[in-house]
Coordinates of C-alpha atoms and ligand atoms in Angstrom, one line a residue:
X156 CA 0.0 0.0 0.0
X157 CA 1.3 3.6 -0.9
X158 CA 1.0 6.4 1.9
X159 CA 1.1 9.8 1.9
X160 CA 2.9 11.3 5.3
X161 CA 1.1 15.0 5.8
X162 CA 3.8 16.7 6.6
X163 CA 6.7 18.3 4.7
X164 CA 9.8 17.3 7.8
X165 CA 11.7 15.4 6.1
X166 CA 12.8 13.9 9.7
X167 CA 10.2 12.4 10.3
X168 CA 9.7 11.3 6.7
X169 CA 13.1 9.3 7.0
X170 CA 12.1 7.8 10.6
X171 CA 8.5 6.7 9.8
X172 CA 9.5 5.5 6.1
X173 CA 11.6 2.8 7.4
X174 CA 9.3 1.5 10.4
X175 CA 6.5 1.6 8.0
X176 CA 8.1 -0.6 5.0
X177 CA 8.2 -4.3 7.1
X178 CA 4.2 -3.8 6.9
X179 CA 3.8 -3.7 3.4
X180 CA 3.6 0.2 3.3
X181 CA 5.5 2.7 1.3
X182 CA 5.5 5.8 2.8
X183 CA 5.7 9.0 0.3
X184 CA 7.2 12.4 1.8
X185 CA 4.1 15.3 2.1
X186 CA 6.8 17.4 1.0
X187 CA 7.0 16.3 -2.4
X188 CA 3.4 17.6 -3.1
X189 CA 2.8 20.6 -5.6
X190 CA 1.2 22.6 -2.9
X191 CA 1.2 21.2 0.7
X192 CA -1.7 22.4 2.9
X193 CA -1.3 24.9 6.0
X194 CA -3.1 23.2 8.4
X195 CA -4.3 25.4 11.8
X196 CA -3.8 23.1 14.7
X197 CA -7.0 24.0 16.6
X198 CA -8.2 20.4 18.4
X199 CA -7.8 20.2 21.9
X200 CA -6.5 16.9 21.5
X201 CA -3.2 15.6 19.9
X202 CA -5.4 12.8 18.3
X203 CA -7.8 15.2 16.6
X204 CA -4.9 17.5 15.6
X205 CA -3.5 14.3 13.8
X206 CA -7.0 13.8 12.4
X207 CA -7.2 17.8 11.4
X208 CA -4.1 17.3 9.5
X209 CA -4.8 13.7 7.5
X210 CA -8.2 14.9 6.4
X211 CA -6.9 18.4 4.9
X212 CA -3.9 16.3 3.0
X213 CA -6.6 13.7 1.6
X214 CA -8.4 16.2 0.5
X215 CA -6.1 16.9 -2.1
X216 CA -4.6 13.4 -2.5
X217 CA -6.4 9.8 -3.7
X218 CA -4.0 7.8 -1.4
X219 CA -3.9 7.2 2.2
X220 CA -3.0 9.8 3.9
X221 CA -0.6 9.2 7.9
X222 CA -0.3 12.3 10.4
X223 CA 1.0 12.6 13.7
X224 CA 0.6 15.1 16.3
X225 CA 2.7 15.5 19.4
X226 CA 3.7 17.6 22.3
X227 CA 4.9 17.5 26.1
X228 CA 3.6 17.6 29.0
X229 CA 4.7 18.9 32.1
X230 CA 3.4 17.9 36.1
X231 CA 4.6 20.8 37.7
X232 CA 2.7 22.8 34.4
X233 CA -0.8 20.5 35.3
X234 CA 0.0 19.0 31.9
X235 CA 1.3 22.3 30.1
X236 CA 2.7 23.0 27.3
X237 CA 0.7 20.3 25.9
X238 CA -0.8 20.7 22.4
X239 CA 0.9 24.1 22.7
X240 CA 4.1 22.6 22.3
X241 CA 5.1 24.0 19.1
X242 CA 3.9 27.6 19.8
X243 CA 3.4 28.2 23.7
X244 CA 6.2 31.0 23.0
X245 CA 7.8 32.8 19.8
X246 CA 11.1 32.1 18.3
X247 CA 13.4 29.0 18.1
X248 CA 13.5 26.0 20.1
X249 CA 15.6 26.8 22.7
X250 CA 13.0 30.0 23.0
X251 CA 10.9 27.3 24.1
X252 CA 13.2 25.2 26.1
X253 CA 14.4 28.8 28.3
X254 CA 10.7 29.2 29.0
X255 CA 10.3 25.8 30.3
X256 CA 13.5 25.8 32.7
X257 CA 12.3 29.1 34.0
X258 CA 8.6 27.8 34.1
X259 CA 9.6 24.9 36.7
X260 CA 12.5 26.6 38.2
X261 CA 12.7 25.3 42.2
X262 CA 10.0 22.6 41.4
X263 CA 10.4 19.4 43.2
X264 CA 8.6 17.6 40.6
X265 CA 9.9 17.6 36.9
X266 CA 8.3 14.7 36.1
X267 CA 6.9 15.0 32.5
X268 CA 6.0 13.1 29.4
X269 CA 6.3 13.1 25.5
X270 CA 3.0 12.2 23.7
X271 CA 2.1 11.6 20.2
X272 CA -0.9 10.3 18.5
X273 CA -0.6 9.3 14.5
X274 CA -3.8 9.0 12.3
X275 CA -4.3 7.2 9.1
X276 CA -7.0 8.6 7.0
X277 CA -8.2 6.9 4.0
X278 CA -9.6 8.0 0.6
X279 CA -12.7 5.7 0.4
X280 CA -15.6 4.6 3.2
X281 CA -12.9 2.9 6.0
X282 CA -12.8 4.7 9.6
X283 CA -9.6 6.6 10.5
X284 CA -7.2 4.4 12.7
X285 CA -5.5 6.7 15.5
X286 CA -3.0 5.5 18.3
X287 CA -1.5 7.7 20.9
X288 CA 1.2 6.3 23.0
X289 CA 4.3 8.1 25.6
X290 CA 7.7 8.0 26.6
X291 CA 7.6 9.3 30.3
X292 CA 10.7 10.9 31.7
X293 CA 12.0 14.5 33.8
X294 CA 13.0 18.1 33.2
X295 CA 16.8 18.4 33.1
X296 CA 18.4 21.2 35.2
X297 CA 19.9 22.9 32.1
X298 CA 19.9 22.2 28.3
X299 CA 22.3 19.1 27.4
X300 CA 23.0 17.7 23.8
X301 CA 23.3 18.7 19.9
X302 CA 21.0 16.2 18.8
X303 CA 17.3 16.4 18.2
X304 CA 14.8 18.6 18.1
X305 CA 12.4 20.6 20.2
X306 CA 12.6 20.0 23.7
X307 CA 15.4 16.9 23.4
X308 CA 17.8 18.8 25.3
X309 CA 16.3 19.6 28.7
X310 CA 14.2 15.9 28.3
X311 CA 15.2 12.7 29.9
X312 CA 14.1 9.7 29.3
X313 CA 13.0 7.1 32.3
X314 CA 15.6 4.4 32.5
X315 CA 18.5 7.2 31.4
X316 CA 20.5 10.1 33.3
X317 CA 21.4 11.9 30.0
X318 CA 19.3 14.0 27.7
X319 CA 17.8 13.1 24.2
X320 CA 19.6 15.8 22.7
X321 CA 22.9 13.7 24.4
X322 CA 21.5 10.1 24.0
X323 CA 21.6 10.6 19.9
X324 CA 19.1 9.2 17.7
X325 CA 19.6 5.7 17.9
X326 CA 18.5 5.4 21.5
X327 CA 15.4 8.2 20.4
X328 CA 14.5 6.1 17.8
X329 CA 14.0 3.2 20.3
X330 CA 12.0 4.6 23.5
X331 CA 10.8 7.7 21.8
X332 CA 6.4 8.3 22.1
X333 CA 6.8 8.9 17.9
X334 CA 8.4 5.4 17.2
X335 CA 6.5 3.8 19.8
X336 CA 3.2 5.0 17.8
X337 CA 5.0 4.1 14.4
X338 CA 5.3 0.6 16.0
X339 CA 1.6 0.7 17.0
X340 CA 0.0 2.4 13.8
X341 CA 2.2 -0.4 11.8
X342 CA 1.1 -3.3 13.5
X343 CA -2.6 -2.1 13.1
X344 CA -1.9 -1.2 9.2
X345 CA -0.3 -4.4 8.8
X346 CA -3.8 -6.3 9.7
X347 CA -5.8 -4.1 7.8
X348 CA -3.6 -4.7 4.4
X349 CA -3.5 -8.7 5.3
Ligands
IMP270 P1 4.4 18.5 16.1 O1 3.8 17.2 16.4 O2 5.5 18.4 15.0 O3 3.4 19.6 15.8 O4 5.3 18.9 17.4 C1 4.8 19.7 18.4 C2 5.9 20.2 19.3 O5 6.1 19.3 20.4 C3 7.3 20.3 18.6 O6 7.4 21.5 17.9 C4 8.2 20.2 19.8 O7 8.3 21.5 20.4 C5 7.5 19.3 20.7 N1 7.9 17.9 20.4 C6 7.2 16.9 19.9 N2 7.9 15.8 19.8 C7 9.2 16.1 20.2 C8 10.4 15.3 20.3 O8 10.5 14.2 20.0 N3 11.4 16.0 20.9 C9 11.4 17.3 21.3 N4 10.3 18.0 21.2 C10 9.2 17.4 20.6

C-alpha cells in the first residue's frame, strides 16, 4: 500500500518511512506535493490534531494519507505546554526550552511526558485508525545535547540520566512516544492490508 505522510519534515519522513516498510507500506514524503496544505492546529487533543491534518492532505490526495501530532507535557505545568508545544512562546527551540526551565525553576517535581498520537485517514468509506502512545521521563536542570529537536535537550528519558539531545538518535528512535506510535499504527496497518 502507498502512503502519503502529511507533513513536509523530512525527519520524520526518513524515521517513519523505514518503520513503516516491514508492513507492506510505502511511505511517500508530504513534501514532495505541488502545494502542501497549511493546516491550523485548533483540536484540543493531539489525536484530533492528527485527524485535522490527514483529512486536509486527503483532501487533495487519492492515497492514504498518515499524520502525527505531538507535544509534552509537564506535572509541575498541570500538563502544560501540551498541544501548545510547538507555539506556547515565539522564536526558536531553545526560546521554548528557556521558558520551560524558568517555568519549573525550584519545582520538586519535573516529572513530565512526551505524547504523540498518529492518524491514518483513507480515501474511500474505511474509519480513521488513531493510536496515541508516551515516553515518560523528567526536566533536566539545564539544556544538554546537539541532537534532536524541540525539547530533546532539557528531556530525559526514564531508565536514562542523559538528555535526548545527548543520547543521539539511535536510542530516540527506540524509547521515543513517535516510534513507539509508528510501531503501534504499523502493526494495526499491517492487519488491515492482510
Ligand atoms: P508537532 O507534532 O510536530 O506539531 O510537534 C509539536 C511540538 O512538540 C514540537 O514543535 C516540539 O516542540 C515538541 N515535540 C514533539 N515531539 C518532540 C520530540 O520528539 N522531541 C522534542 N520536542 C518534541
Amino acid at each position: 500500500m502507498r502512503m502519503i505522510l502529511a507533513s513536509t519534515n523530512r525527519g520524520k519522513y526518513r524515521e517513519m518511512k523505514e518503520q513503516l516498510l516491514p508492513c507492506g507500506t510505502e511511505l511517500l514524503f508530504g513534501g514532495d506535493l505541488p502545494s502542501p496544505p497549511h493546516v491550523e492546529e485548533t483540536g484540543a487533543t493531539y489525536e484530533e490534531n492528527a485527524l485535522l491534518k490527514a483529512r486536509a492532505w486527503a483532501l487533495s490526495a487519492k492515497l492514504p494519507v498518515i499524520a502525527d501530532d505531538s507535544g509534552l507535557e509537564v506535572d509541575a505545568l498541570g500538563g502544560a505546554p501540551g498541544v501548545h508545544s510547538a507555539r506556547v512562546v515565539p522564536g526558536k527551540d531553545s526560546a521554548r526550552t528557556e521558558w520551560l526551565l524558568e517555568a519549573i525553576k525550584g519545582a520538586d517535581d519535573r516529572s513530565a511526558r512526551f505524547v504523540c498520537s498518529i492518524a491514518v485517514v483513507f480515501p474511500d468509506e474505511r474509519s480513521p485508525l488513531t493510536v496515541t502512545e508516551y515516553c515518560t521521563g523528567r526536566i533536566a536542570e539545564s539544556p544538554a545535547g546537539e541532537s534532536g529537536f524541540g525539547y530533546d535537550p532539557v528531556f530525559i528519558p526514564d531508565g536514562y540520566d542523559k538528555t535526548f539531545s545527548e543520547l543521539g538518535p539511535d536510542i530516540k528512535n527506540a524509547v521515543s512516544h513517535r516510534a513507539k506510535a509508528v510501531k503501534s499504527i504499523a502493526e494495526i496497518l499491517k492487519r488491515v492490508i492482510e
